[in-house]
mmCIF file of C-alpha atoms in Angstrom:
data_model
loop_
_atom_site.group_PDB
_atom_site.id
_atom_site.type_symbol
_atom_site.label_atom_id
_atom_site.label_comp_id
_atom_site.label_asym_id
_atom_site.label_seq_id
_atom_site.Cartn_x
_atom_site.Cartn_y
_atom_site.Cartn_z
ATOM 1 C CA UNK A 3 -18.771 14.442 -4.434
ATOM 2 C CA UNK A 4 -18.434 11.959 -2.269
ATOM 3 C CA UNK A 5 -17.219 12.328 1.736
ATOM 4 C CA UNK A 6 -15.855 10.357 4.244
ATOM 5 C CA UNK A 7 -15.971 11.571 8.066
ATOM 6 C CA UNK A 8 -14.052 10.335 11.054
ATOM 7 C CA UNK A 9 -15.409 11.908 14.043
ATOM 8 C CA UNK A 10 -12.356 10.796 16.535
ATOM 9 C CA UNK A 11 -9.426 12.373 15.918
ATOM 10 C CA UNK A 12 -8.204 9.848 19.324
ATOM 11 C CA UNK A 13 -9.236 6.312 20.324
ATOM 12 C CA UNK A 14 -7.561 4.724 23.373
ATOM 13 C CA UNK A 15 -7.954 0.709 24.187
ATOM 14 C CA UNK A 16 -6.693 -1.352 27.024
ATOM 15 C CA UNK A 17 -4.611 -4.543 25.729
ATOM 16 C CA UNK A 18 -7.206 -7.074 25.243
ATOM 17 C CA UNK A 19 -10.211 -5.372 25.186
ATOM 18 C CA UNK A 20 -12.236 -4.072 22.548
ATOM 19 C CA UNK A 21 -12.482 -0.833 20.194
ATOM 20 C CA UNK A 22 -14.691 1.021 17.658
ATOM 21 C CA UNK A 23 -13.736 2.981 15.276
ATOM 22 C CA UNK A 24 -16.400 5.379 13.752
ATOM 23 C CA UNK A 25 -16.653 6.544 10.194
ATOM 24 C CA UNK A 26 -19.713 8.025 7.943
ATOM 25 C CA UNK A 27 -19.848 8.514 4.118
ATOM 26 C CA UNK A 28 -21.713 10.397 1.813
ATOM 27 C CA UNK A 29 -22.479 8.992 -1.724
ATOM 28 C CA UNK A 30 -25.304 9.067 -4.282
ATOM 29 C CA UNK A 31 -23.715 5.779 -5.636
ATOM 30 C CA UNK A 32 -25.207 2.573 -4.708
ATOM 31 C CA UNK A 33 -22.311 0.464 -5.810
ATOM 32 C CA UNK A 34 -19.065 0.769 -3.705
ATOM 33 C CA UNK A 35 -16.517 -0.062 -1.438
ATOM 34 C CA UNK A 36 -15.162 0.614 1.847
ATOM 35 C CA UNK A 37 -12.287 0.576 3.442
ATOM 36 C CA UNK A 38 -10.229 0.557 6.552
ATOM 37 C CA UNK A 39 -6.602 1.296 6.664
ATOM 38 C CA UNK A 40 -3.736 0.557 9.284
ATOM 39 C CA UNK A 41 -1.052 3.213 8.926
ATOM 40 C CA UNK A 42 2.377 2.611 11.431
ATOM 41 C CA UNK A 43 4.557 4.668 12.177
ATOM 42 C CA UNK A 44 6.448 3.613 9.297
ATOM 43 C CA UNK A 45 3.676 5.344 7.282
ATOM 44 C CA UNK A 46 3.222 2.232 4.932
ATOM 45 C CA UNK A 47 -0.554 2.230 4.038
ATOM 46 C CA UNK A 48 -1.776 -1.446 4.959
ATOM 47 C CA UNK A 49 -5.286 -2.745 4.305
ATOM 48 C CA UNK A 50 -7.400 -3.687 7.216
ATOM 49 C CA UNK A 51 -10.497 -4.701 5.779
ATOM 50 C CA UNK A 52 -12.797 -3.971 2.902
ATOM 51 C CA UNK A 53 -16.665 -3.752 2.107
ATOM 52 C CA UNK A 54 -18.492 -4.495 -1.177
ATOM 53 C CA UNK A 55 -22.002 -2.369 -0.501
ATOM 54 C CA UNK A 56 -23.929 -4.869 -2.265
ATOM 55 C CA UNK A 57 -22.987 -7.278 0.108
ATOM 56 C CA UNK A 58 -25.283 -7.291 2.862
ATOM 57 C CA UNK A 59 -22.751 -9.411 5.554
ATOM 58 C CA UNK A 60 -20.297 -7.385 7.215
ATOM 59 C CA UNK A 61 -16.533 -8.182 6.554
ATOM 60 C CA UNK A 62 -14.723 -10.190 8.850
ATOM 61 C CA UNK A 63 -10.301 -10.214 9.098
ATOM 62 C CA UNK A 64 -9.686 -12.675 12.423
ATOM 63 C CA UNK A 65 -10.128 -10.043 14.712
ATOM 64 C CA UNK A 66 -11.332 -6.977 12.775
ATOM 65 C CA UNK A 67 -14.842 -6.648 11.662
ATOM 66 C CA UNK A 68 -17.101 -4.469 10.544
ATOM 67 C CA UNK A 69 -20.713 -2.672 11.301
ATOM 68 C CA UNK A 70 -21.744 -1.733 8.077
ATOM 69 C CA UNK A 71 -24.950 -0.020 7.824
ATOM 70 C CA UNK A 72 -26.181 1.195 4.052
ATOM 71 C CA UNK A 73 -28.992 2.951 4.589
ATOM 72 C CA UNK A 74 -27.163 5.263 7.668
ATOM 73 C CA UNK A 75 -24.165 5.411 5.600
ATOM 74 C CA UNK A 76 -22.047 4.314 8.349
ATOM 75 C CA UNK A 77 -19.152 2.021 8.223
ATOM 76 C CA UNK A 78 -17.802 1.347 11.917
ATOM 77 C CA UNK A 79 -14.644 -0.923 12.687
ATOM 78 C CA UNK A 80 -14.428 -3.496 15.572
ATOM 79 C CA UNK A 81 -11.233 -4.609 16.855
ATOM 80 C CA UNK A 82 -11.306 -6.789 19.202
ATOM 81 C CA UNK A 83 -8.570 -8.347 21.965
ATOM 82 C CA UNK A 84 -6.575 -5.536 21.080
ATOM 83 C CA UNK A 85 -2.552 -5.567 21.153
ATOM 84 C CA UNK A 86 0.409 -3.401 20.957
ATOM 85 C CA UNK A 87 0.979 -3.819 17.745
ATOM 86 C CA UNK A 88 -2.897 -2.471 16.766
ATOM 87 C CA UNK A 89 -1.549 1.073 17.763
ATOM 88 C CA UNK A 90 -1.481 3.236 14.750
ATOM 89 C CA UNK A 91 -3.411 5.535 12.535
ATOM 90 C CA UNK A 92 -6.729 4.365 11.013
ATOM 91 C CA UNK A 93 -7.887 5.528 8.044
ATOM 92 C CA UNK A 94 -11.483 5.194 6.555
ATOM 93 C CA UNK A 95 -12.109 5.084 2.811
ATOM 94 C CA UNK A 96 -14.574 5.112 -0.214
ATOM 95 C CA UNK A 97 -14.265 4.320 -3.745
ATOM 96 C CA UNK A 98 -17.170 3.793 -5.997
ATOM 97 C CA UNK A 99 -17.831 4.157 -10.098
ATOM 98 C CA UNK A 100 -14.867 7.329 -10.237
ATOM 99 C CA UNK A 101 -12.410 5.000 -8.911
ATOM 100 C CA UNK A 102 -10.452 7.468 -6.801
ATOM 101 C CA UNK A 103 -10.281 6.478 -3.067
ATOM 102 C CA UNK A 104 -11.490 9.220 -0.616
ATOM 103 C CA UNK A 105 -10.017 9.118 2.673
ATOM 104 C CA UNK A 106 -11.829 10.664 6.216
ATOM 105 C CA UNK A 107 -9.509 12.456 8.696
ATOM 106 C CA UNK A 108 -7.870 9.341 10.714
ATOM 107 C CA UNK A 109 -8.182 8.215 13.829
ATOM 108 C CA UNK A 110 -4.967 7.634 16.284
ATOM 109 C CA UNK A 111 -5.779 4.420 18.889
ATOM 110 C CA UNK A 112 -3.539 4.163 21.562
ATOM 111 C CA UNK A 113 -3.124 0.755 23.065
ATOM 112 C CA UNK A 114 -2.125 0.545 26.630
ATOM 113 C CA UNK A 115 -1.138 -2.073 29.144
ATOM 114 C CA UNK B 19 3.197 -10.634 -7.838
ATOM 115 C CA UNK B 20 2.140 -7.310 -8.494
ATOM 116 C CA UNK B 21 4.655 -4.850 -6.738
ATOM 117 C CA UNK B 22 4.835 -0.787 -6.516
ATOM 118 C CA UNK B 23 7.984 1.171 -6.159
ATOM 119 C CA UNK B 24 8.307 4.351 -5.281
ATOM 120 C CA UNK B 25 11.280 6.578 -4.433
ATOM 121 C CA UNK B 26 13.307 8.578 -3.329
ATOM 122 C CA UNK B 27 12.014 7.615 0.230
ATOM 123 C CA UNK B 28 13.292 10.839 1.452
ATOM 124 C CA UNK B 29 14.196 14.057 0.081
ATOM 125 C CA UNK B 30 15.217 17.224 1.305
ATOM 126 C CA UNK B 31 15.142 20.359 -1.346
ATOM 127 C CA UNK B 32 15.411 23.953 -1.401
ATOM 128 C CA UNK B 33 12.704 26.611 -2.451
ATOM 129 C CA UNK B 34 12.658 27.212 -5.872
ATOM 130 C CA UNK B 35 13.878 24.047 -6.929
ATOM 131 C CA UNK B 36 12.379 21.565 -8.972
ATOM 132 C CA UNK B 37 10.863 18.150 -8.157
ATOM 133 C CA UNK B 38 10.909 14.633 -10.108
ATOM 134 C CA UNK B 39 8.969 11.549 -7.855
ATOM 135 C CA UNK B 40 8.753 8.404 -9.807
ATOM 136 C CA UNK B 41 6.485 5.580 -9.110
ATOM 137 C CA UNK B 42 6.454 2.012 -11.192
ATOM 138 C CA UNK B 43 3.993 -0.832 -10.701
ATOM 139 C CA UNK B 44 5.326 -4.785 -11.836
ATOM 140 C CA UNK B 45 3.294 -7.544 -12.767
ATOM 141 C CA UNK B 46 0.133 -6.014 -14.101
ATOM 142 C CA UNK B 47 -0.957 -4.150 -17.042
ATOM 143 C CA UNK B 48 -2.770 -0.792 -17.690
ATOM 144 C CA UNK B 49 -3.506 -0.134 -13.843
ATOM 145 C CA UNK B 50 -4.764 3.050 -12.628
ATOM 146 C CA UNK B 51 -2.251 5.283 -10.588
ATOM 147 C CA UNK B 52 -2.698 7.643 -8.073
ATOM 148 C CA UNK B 53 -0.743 10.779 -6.006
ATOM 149 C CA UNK B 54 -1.618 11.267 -3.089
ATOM 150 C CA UNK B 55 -0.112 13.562 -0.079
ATOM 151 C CA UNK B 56 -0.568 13.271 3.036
ATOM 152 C CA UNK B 57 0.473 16.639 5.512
ATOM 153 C CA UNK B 58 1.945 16.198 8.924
ATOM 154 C CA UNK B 59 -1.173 14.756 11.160
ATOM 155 C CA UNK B 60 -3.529 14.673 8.731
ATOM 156 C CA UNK B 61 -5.218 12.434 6.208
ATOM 157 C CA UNK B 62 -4.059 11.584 2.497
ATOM 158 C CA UNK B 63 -5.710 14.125 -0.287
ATOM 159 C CA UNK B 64 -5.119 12.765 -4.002
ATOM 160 C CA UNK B 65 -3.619 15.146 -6.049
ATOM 161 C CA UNK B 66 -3.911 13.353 -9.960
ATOM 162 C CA UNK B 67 -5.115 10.275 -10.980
ATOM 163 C CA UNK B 68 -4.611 9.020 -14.466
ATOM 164 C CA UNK B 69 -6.736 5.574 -16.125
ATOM 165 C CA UNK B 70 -3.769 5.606 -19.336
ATOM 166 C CA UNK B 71 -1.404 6.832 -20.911
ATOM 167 C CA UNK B 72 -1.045 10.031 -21.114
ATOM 168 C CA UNK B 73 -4.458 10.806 -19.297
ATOM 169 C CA UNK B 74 -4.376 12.326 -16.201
ATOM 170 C CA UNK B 75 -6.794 14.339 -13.949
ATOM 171 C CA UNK B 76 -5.773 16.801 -11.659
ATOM 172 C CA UNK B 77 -7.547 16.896 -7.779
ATOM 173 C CA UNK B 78 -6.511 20.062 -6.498
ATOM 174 C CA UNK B 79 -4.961 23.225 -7.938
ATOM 175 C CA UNK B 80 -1.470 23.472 -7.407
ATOM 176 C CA UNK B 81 2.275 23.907 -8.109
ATOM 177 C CA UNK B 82 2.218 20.627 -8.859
ATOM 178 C CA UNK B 83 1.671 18.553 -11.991
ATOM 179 C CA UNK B 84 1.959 14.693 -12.848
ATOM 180 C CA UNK B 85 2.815 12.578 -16.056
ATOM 181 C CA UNK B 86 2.237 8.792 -17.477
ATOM 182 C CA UNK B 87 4.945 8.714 -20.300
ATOM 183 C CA UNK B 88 4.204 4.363 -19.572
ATOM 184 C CA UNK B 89 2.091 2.187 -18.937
ATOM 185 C CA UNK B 90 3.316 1.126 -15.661
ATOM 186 C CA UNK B 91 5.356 4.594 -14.921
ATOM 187 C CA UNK B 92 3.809 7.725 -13.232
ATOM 188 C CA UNK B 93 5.479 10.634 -12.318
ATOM 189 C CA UNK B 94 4.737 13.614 -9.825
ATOM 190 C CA UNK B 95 6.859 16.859 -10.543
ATOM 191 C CA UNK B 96 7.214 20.789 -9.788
ATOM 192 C CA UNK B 97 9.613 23.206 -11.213
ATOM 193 C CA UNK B 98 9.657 25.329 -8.672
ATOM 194 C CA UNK B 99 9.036 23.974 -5.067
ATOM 195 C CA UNK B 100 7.126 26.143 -2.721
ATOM 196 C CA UNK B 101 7.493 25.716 1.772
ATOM 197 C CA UNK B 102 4.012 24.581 1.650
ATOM 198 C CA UNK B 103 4.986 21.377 -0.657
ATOM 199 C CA UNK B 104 6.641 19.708 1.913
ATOM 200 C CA UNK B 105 4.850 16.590 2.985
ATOM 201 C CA UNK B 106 4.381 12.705 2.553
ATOM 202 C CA UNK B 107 3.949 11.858 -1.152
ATOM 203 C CA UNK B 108 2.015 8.368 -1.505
ATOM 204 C CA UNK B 109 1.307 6.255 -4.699
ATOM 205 C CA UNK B 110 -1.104 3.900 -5.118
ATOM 206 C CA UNK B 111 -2.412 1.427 -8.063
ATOM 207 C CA UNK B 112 -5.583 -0.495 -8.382
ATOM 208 C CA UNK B 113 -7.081 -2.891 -11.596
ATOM 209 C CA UNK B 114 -10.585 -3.011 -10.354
ATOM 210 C CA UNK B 115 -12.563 -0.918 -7.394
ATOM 211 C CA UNK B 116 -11.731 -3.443 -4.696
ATOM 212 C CA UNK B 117 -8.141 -3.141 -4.287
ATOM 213 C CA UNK B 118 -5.982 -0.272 -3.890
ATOM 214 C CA UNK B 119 -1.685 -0.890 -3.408
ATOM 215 C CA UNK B 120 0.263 1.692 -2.127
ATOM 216 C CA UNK B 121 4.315 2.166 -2.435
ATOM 217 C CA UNK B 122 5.838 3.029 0.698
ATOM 218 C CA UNK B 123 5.721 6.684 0.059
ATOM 219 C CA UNK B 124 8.014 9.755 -0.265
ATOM 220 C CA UNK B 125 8.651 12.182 3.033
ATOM 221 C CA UNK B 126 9.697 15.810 1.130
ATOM 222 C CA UNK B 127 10.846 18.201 2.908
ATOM 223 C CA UNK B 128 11.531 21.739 1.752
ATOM 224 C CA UNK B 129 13.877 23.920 3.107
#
């Protein structure tokens, strides 16, 4: 079965500056993809950015990117002149031949002034 | 455009009662639909996931249980609700592995 592990249960960025977000995975599958979801306090599930594995470039959304490294199974996001409205829940997540999506634990970033 | 709805967005209900969540997907055909809840502070577990009609596959053992009488229809019940059931009740659809849509979810809350 396949998991997905969020080590940081807390993140906390200064407006403008930078963040990463950690996640691992653990698959036997060598076709899948990756996510990163924004969750609000509103709770709606929004995507962030996503991964094809096969694809050796990391994903790029303006100012969210990804590390995405296959071989360590790890799947960090970058977010970069952070604002206010970046605060929320982030949620990492795998799908691959099953099609379910397996979510890790979250992380909460704080974004301060 | 492909659009999910999902409701009631809240819902307050006693013990013992029973539970009816429906979730409907527009503009697409023979998606696959997903339940998935998501306790206080915590991440989103899927409960059943179903690739047709009629076929669904339970996650996780529980007083819970989930139907697909459409195509485009999926439904997450109980008859009797338990304290423990109370949580945030997400759907989602996808067509292919590389996109997933969620509805804007059901908070339950069992009293």
């Amino acid at each position: 079965a396949q998991t997905v592990t969020q080590s940081q249960p807390e993140m906390s960025v200064q407006e403008a500056e930078t963040v990463t977000l950690s996640c691992t995975y653990d698959t036997s599958e060598s076709d899948y993809y990756l996510f990163w979801y924004k969750q609000p306090p509103s709770r709606q599930m929004i995507l962030v950015i996503r991964q094809e594995a096969y694809k050796q470039q990391n994903a790029t959304e303006n100012r969210f990117s990804v590390n995405f490294q296959k071989a360590a199974k790890s799947f960090s996001l970058k977010i970069s002149d952070s604002q206010l409205g970046d605060a929320a829940m982030y949620f990492c997540a795998f799908t691959g031949t099953a099609s379910k999506l397996t979510f890790g634990t979250g992380t909460r970033l704080q974004v301060t002034l | 455009s492909q659009t999910i709805h999902q409701w009631p967005a809240t819902l307050v209900q006693p013990v013992g009662s029973p539970l009816s969540l429906e979730c409907t997907v527009e503009g697409t055909s023979n998606p696959n639909l997903y339940w998935y809840r998501q306790a206080a502070g915590r991440g989103l577990q899927l409960l059943f996931y179903s690739v047709g009609i009629g076929q669904i596959s339970s996650e996780v053992p529980q007083n819970l249980s989930a139907s697909r009488p459409q195509d485009r229809q999926f439904i997450l019940s109980s008859k009797k609700l338990l304290l423990s059931d109370s949580g945030f009740y997400l759907c989602a659809w996808s067509v292919d592995l590389g996109g997933y849509t969620f509805g804007s979810g059901t908070r339950l809350t069992v009293v």
